[in-house]
mmCIF file of C-alpha atoms and ligand atoms in Angstrom:
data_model
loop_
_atom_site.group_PDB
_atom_site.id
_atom_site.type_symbol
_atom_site.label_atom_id
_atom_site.label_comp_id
_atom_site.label_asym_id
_atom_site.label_seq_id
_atom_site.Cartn_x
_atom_site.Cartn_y
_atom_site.Cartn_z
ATOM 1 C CA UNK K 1 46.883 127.671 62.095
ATOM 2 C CA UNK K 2 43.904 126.868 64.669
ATOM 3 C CA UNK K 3 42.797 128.962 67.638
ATOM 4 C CA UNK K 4 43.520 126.497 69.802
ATOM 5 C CA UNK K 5 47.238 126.585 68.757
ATOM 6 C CA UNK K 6 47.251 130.297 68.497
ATOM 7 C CA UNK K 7 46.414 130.271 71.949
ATOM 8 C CA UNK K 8 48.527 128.039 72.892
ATOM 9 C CA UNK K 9 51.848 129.839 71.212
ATOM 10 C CA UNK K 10 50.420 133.102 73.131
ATOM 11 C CA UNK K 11 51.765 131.419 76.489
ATOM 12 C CA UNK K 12 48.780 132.874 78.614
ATOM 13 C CA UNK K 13 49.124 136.737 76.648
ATOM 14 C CA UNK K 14 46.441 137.661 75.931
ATOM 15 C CA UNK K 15 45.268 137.713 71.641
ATOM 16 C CA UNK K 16 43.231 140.580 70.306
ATOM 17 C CA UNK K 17 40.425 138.988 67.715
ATOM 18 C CA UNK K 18 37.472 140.599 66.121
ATOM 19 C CA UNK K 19 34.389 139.500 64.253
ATOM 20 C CA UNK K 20 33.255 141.363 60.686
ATOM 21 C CA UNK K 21 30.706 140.907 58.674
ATOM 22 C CA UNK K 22 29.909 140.830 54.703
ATOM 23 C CA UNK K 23 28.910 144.003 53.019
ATOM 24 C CA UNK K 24 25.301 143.853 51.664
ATOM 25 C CA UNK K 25 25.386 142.118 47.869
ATOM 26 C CA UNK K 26 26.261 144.652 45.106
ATOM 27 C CA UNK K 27 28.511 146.555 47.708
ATOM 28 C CA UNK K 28 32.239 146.768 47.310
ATOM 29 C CA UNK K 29 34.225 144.961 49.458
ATOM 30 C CA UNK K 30 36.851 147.347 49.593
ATOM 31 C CA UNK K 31 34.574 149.094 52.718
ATOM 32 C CA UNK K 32 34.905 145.864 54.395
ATOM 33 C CA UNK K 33 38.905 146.339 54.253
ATOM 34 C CA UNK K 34 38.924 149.843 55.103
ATOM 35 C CA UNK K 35 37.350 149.050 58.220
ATOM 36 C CA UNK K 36 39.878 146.224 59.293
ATOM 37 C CA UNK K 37 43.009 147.798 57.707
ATOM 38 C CA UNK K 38 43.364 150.076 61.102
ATOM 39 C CA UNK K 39 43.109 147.028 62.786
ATOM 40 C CA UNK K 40 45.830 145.271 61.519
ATOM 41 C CA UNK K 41 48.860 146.330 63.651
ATOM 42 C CA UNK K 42 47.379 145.550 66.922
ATOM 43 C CA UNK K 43 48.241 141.663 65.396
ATOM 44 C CA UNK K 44 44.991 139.845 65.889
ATOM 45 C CA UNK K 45 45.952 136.039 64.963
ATOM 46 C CA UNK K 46 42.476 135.443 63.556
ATOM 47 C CA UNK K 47 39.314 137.230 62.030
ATOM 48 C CA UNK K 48 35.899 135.538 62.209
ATOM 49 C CA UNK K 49 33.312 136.447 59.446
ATOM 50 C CA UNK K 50 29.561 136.001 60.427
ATOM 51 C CA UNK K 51 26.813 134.148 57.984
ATOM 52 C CA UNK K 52 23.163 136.506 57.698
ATOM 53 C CA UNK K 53 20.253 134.244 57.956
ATOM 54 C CA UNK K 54 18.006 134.272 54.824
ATOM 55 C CA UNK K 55 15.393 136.872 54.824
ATOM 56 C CA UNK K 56 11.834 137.108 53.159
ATOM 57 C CA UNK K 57 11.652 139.780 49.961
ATOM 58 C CA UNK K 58 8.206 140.528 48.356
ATOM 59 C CA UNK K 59 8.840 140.632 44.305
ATOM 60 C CA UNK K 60 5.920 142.220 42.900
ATOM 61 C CA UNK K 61 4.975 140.146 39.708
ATOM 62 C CA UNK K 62 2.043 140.942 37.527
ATOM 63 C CA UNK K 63 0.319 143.068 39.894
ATOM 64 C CA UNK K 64 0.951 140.276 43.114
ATOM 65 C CA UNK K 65 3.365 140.061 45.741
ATOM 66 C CA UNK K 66 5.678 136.724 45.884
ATOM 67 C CA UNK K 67 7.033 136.095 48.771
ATOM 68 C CA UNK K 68 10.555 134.756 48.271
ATOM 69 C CA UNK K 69 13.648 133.768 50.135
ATOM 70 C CA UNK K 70 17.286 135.562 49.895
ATOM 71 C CA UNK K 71 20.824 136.000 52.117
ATOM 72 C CA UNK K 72 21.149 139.737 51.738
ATOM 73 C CA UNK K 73 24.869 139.194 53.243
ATOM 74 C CA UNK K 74 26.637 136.373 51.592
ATOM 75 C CA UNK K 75 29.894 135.250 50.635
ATOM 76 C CA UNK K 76 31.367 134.544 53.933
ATOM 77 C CA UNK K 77 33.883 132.074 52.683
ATOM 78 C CA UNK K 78 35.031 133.894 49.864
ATOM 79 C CA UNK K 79 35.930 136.242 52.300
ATOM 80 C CA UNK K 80 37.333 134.467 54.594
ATOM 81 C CA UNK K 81 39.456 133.251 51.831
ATOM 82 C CA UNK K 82 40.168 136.959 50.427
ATOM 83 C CA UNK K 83 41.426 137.814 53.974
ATOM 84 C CA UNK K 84 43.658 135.064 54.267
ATOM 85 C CA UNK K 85 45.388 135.836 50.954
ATOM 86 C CA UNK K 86 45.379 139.707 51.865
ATOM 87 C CA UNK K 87 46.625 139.894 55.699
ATOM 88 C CA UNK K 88 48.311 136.149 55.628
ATOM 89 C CA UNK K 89 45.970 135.682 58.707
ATOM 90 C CA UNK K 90 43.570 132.649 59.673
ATOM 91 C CA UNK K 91 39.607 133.577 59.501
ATOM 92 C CA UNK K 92 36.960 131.594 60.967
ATOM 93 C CA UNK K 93 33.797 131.659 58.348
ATOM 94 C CA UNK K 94 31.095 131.075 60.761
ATOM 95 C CA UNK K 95 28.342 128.319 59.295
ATOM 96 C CA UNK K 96 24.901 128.116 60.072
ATOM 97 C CA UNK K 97 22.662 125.001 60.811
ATOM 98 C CA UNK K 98 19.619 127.605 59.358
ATOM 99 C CA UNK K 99 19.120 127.535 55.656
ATOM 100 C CA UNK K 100 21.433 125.083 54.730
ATOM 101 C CA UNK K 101 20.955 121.467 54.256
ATOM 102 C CA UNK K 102 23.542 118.997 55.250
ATOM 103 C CA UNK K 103 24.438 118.490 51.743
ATOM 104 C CA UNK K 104 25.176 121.961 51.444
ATOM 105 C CA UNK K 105 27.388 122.163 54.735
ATOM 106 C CA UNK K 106 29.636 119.402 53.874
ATOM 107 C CA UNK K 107 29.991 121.520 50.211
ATOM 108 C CA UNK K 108 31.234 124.839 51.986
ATOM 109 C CA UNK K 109 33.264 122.907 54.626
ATOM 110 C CA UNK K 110 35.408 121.303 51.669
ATOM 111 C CA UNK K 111 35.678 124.075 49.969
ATOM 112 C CA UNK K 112 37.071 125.148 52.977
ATOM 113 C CA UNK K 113 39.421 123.008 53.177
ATOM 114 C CA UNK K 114 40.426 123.118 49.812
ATOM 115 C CA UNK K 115 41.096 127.405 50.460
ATOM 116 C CA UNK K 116 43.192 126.624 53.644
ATOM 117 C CA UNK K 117 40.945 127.512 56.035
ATOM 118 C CA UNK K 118 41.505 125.966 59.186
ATOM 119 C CA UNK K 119 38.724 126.826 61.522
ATOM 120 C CA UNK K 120 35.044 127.120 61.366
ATOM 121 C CA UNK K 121 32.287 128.175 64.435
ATOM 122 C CA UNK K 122 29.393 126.494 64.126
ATOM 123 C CA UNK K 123 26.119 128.120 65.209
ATOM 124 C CA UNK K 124 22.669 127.334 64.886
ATOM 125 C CA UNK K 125 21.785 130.492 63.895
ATOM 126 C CA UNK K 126 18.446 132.517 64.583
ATOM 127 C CA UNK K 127 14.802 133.327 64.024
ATOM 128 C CA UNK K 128 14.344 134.365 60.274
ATOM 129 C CA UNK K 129 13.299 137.984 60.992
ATOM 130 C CA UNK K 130 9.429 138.410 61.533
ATOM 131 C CA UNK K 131 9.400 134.328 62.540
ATOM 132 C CA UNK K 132 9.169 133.640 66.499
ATOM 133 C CA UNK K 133 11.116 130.439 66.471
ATOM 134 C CA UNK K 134 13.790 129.089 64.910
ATOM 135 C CA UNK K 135 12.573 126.610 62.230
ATOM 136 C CA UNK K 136 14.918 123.955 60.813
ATOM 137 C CA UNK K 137 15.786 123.672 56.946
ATOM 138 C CA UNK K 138 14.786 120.551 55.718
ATOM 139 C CA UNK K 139 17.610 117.919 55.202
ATOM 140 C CA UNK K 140 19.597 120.674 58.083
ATOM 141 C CA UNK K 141 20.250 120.347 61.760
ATOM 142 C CA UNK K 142 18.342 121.368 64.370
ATOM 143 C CA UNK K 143 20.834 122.288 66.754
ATOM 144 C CA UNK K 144 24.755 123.630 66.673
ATOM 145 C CA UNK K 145 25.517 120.123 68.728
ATOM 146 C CA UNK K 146 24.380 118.227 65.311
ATOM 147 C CA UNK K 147 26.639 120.210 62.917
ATOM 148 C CA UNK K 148 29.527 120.087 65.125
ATOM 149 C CA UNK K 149 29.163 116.140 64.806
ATOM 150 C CA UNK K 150 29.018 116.424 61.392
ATOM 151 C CA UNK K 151 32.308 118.602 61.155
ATOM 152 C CA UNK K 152 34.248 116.178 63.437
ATOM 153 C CA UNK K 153 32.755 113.046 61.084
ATOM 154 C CA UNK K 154 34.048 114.767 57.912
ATOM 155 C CA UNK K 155 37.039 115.320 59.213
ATOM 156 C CA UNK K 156 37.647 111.838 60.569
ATOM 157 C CA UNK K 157 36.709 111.035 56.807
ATOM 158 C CA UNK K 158 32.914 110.198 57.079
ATOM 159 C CA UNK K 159 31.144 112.362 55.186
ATOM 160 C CA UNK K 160 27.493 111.880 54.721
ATOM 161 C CA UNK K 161 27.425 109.404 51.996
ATOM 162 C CA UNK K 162 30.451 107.033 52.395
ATOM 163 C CA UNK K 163 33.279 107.121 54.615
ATOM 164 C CA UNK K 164 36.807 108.201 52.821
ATOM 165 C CA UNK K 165 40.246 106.793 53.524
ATOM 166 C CA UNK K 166 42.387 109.450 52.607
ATOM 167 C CA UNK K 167 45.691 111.287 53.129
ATOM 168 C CA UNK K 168 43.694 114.172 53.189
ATOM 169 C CA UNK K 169 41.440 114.434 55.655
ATOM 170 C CA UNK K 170 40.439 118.228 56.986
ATOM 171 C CA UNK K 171 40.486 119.315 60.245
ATOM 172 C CA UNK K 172 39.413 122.041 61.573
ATOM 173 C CA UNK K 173 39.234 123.607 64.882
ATOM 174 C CA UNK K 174 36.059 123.714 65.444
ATOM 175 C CA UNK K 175 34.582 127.108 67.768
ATOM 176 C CA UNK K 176 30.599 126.978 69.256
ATOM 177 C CA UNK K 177 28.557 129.777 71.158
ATOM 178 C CA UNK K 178 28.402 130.409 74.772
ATOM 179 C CA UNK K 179 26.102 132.303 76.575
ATOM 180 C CA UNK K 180 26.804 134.042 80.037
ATOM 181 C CA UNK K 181 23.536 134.603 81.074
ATOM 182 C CA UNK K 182 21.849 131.647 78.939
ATOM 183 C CA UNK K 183 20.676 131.763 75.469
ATOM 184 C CA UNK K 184 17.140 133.557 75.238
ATOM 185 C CA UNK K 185 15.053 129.990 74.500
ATOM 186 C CA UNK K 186 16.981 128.362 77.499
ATOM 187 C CA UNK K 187 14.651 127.226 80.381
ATOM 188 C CA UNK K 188 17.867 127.761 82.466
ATOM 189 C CA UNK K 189 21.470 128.789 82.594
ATOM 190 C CA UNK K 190 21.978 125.052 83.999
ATOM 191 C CA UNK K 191 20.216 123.819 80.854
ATOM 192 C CA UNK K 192 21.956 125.599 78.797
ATOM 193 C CA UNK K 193 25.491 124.249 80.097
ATOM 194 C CA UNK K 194 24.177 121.077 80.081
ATOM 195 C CA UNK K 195 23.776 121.653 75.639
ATOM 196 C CA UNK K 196 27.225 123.487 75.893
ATOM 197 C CA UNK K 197 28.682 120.499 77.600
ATOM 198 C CA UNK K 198 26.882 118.384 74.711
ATOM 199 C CA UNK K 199 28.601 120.546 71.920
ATOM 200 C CA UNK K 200 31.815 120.020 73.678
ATOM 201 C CA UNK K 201 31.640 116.226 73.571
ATOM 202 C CA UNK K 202 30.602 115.821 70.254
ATOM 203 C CA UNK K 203 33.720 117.412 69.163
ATOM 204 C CA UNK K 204 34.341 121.854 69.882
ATOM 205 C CA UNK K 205 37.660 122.890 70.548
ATOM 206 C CA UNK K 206 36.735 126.337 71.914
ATOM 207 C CA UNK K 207 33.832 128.769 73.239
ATOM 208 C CA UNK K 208 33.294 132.180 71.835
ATOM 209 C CA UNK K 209 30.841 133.934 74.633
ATOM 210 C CA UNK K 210 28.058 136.115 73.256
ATOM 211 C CA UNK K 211 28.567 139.908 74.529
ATOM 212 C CA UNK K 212 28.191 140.744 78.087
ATOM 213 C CA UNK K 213 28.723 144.094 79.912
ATOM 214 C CA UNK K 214 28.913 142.530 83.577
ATOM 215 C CA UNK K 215 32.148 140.245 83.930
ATOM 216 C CA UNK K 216 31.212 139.104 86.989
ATOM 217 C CA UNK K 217 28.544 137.418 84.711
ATOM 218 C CA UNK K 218 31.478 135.986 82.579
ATOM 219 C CA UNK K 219 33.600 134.650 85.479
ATOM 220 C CA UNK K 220 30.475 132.588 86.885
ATOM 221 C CA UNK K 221 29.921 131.330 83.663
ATOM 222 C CA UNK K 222 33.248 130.217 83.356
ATOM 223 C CA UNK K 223 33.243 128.508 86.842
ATOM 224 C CA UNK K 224 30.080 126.640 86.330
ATOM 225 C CA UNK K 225 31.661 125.047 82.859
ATOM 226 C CA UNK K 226 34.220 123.964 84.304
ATOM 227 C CA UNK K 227 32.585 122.308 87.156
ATOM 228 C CA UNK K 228 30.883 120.234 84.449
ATOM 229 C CA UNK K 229 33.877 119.218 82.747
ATOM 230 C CA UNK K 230 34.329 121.951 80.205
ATOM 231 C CA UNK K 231 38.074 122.635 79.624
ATOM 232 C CA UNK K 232 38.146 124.522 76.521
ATOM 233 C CA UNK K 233 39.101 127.412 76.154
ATOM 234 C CA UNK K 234 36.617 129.955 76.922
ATOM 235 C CA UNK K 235 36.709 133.328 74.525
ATOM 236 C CA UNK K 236 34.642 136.189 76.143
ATOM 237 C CA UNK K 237 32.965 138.061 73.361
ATOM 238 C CA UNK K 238 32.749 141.744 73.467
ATOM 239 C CA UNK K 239 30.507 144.815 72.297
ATOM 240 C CA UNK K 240 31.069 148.309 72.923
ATOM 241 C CA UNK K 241 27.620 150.258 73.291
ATOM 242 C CA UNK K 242 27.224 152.404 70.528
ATOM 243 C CA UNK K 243 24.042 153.865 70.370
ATOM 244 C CA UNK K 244 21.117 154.918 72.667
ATOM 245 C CA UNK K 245 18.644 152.717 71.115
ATOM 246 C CA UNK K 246 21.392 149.553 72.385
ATOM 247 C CA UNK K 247 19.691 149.723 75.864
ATOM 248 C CA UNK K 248 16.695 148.051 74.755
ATOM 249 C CA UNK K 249 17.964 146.558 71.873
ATOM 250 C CA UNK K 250 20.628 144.331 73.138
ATOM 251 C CA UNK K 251 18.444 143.175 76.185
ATOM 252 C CA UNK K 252 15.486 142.746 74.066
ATOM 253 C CA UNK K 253 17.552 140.651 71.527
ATOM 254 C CA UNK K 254 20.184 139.034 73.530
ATOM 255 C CA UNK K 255 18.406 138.356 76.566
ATOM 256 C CA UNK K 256 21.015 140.142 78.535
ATOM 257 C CA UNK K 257 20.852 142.606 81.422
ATOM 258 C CA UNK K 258 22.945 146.014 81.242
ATOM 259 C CA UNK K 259 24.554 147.298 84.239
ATOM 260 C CA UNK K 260 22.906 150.486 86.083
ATOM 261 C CA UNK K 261 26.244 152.249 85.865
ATOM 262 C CA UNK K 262 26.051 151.688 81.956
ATOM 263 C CA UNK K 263 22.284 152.472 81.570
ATOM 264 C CA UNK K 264 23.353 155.651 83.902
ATOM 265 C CA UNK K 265 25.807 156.650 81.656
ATOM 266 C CA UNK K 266 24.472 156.253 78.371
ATOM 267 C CA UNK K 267 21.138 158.044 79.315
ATOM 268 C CA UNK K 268 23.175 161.086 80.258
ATOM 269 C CA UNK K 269 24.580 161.138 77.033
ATOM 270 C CA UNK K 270 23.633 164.507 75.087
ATOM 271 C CA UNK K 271 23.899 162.283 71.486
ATOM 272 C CA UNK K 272 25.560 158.930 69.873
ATOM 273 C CA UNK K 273 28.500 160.811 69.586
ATOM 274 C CA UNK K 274 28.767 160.701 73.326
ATOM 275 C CA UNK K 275 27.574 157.095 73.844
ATOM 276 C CA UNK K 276 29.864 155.589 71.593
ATOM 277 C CA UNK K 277 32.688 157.065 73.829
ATOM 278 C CA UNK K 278 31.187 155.275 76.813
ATOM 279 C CA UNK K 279 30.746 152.408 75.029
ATOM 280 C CA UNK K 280 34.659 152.187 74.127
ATOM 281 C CA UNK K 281 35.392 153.331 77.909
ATOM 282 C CA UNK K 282 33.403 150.550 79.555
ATOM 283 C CA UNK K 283 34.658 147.803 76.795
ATOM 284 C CA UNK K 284 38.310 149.178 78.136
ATOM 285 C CA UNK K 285 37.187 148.473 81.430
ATOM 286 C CA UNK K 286 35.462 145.528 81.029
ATOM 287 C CA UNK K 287 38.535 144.554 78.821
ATOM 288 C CA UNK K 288 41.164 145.110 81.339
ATOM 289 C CA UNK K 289 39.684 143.100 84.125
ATOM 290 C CA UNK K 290 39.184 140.087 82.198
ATOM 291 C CA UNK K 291 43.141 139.981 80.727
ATOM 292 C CA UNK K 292 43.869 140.563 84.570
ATOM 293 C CA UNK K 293 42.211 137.786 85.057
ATOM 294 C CA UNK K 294 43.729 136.107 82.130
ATOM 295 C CA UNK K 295 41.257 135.288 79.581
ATOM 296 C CA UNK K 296 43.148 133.741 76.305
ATOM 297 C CA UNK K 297 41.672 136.505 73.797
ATOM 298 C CA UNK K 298 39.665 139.359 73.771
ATOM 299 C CA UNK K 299 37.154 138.803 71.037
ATOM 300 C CA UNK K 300 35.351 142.203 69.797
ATOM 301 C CA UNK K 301 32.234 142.492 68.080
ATOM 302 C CA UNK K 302 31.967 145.180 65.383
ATOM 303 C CA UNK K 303 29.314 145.566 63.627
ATOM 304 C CA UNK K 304 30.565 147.403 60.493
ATOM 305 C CA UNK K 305 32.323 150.324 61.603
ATOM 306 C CA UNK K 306 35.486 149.577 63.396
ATOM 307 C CA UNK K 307 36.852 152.903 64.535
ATOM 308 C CA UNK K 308 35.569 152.336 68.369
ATOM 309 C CA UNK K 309 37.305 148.763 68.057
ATOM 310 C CA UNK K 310 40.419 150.828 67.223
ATOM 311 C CA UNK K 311 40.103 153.079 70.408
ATOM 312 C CA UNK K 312 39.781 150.031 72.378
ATOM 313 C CA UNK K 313 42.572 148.337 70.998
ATOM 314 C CA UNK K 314 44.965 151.444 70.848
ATOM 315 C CA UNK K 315 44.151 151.628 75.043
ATOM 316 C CA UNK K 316 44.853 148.033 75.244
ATOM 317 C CA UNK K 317 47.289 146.167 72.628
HETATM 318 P P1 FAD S 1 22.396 125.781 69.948
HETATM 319 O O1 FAD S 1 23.692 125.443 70.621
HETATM 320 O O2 FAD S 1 21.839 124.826 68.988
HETATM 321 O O3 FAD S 1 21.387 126.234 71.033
HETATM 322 C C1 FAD S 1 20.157 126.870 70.671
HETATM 323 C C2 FAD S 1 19.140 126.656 71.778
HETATM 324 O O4 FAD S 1 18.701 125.294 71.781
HETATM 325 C C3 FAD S 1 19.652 126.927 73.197
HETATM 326 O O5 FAD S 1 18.594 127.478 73.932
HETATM 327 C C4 FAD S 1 20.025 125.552 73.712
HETATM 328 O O6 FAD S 1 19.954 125.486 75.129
HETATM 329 C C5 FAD S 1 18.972 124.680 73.038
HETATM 330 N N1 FAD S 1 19.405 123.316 72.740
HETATM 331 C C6 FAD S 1 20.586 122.923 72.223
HETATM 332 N N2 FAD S 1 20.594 121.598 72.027
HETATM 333 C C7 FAD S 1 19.374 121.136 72.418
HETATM 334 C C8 FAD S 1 18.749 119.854 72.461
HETATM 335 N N3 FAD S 1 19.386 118.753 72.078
HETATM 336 N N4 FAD S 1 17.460 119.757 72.905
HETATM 337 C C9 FAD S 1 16.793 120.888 73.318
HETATM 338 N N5 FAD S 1 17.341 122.120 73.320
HETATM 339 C C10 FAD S 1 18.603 122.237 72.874
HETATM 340 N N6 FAD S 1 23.950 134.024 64.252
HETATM 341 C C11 FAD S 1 23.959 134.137 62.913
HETATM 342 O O7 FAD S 1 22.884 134.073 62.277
HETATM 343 N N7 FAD S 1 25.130 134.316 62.212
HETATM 344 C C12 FAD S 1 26.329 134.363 62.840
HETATM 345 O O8 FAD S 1 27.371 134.525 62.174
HETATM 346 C C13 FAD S 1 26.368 134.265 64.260
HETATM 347 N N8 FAD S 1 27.533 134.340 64.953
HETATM 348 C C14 FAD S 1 27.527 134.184 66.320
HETATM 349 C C15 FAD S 1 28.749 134.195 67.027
HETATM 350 C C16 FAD S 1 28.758 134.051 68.410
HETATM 351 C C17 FAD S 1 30.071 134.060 69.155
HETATM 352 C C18 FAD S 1 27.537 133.904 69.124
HETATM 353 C C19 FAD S 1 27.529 133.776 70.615
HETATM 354 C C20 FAD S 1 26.329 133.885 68.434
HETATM 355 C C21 FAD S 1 26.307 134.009 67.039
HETATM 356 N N9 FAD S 1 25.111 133.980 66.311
HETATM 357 C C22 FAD S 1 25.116 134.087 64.948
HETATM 358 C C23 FAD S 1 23.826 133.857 67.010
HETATM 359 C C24 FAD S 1 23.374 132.379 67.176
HETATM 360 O O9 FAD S 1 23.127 131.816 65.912
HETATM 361 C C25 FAD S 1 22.123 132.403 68.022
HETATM 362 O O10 FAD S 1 22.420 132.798 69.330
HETATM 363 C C26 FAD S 1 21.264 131.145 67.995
HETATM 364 O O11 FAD S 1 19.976 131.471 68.495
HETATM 365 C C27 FAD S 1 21.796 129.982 68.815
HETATM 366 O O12 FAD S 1 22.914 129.437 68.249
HETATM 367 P P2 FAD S 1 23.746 128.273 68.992
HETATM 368 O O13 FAD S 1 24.782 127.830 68.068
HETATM 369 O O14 FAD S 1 24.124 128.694 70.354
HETATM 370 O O15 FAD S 1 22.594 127.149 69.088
#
């Protein structure tokens, strides 16, 4: 089923969703399971699974380094798929205009299609670690706006070599990013809607928001789509603190600004024992404003380990 119809058969309740991601290659899946198994009865309708940028390794070869290219976190789709067989719940594999061409995207988005899967975010993605901007793959897209055009082409039947008459066209619901306090290569938040707005008319369904620990950040966001004609639903995405080294982390790499009660908080904290609790107690918070306030799900990032997502869903769901 899509998002868009989940949320729609929620009648304004509000869904619990979370986002995993793939164990490192050669590691057992099995930890990826025991992480979400807990979260199971708190119902989410969906699970999204992220896609790791490639990296650079160094192979040493007769005495010299090569410098070579590898994803040290694939098989989203596969796991999407091995999710949907194991809970009997939708997953969104998230797919990346960096590293792939857009030969390869129209490959993973029918087999997609073929596995059942009915929804897809589409993301630029970032930087390749140690690289200071984001450099397009040859033959890929440059920006999230040109692969969600290409999603909503294939599934009107165009795909990128002739255009297919068919029975059996796909179609997905198709999710994009959002960013509260504007993506870090924005020149402005304004600027930034205005390319939000652009995903929207070339064919999204529905906004997942990266994290935020300020809602009144969220709630301006929210306002200033809509005064530009963005009626999708907007998804507010959510991380629970979990660590000391997160307050200059998260600002560093999300381009986001922590609240002084947090930073107060946290930096009272005798160890990451103790900021991990704040971190669940402020995502409960921040968590019951926004359902207050009606927000169609609660989206949780978590970053491996998913006891603290429990916590938060056990005060909550
Ligand atoms: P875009 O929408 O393409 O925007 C990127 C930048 O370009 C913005 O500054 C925008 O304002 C600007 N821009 C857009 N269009 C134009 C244009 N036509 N001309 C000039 N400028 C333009 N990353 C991963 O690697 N893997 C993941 O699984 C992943 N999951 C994510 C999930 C969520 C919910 C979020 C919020 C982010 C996720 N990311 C992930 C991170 C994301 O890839 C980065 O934030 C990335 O830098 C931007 O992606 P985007 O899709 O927002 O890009």
């Amino acid at each position: 089923m899509k998002i868009t119809e989940h949320i729609a058969k929620a009648k304004g309740e509000t869904l619990f969703s979370f986002e995993v991601i793939p164990p490192v290659k050669g590691k057992s899946i099995q930890e990826l399971y025991d992480n979400i198994d807990p979260l199971m009865e708190f119902k989410p309708p969906f699970i999204d699974v992220t896609t790791s940028r490639e990296e650079y390794v160094y192979i040493e070869k007769d005495g010299l380094l090569d410098k070579r290219k590898t994803r040290m976190r694939p098989g989203t789709v596969g796991i999407c798929a091995s999710l949907q067989h194991k809970y009997k719940i939708d997953t969104v594999p998230h797919l990346l205009c960096g590293g792939f061409t857009k030969e390869e995207t129209e490959y993973v988005l029918v087999d997609c299609h073929y596995l059942g899967i009915e929804n897809v975010m589409a993301l630029r993605g970032d930087a390749m670690k140690g690289e200071p901007y984001f450099e397009p793959t040859e033959g890929g897209h440059r920006y999230a706006q040109g692969l969600v055009q290409q999603i909503a082409d294939l599934c009107g039947g165009h795909y990128l070599h002739e255009t297919v008459v068919s029975g059996d066209c796909a179609d997905f619901c198709i999710g994009v990013a959002g960013y509260p306090e504007k993506h870090l290569e924005a020149p402005s938040l304004s600027t930034d809607l205005k390319r939000l707005k652009e995903k929207v008319d070339a064919g999204a369904h529905y906004v997942v928001t990266q994290m935020f620990f300020d809602n009144a950040k969220y709630f301006a966001f929210v306002d200033a789509a809509r005064a530009m004609g963005i009626d999708i639903p907007i998804i507010p995405g959510i991380k629970p603190l979990a660590v000391k080294r997160h307050l200059n982390l998260l600002p560093q790499v999300f381009s986001l600004d922590l609240p002084q009660d947090l930073v107060d908080a946290v930096e009272a904290c005798k160890d990451n024992r103790a900021v991990r609790q704040v971190g669940v107690e402020w995502a409960v918070e921040q968590s019951r404003e926004l359902r207050e306030a009606g927000v169609p799900v609660l989206h949780y990032y978590s970053m491996g380990k998913s006891d603290n997502i429990e916590q938060i869903a056990r005060a909550l769901f």
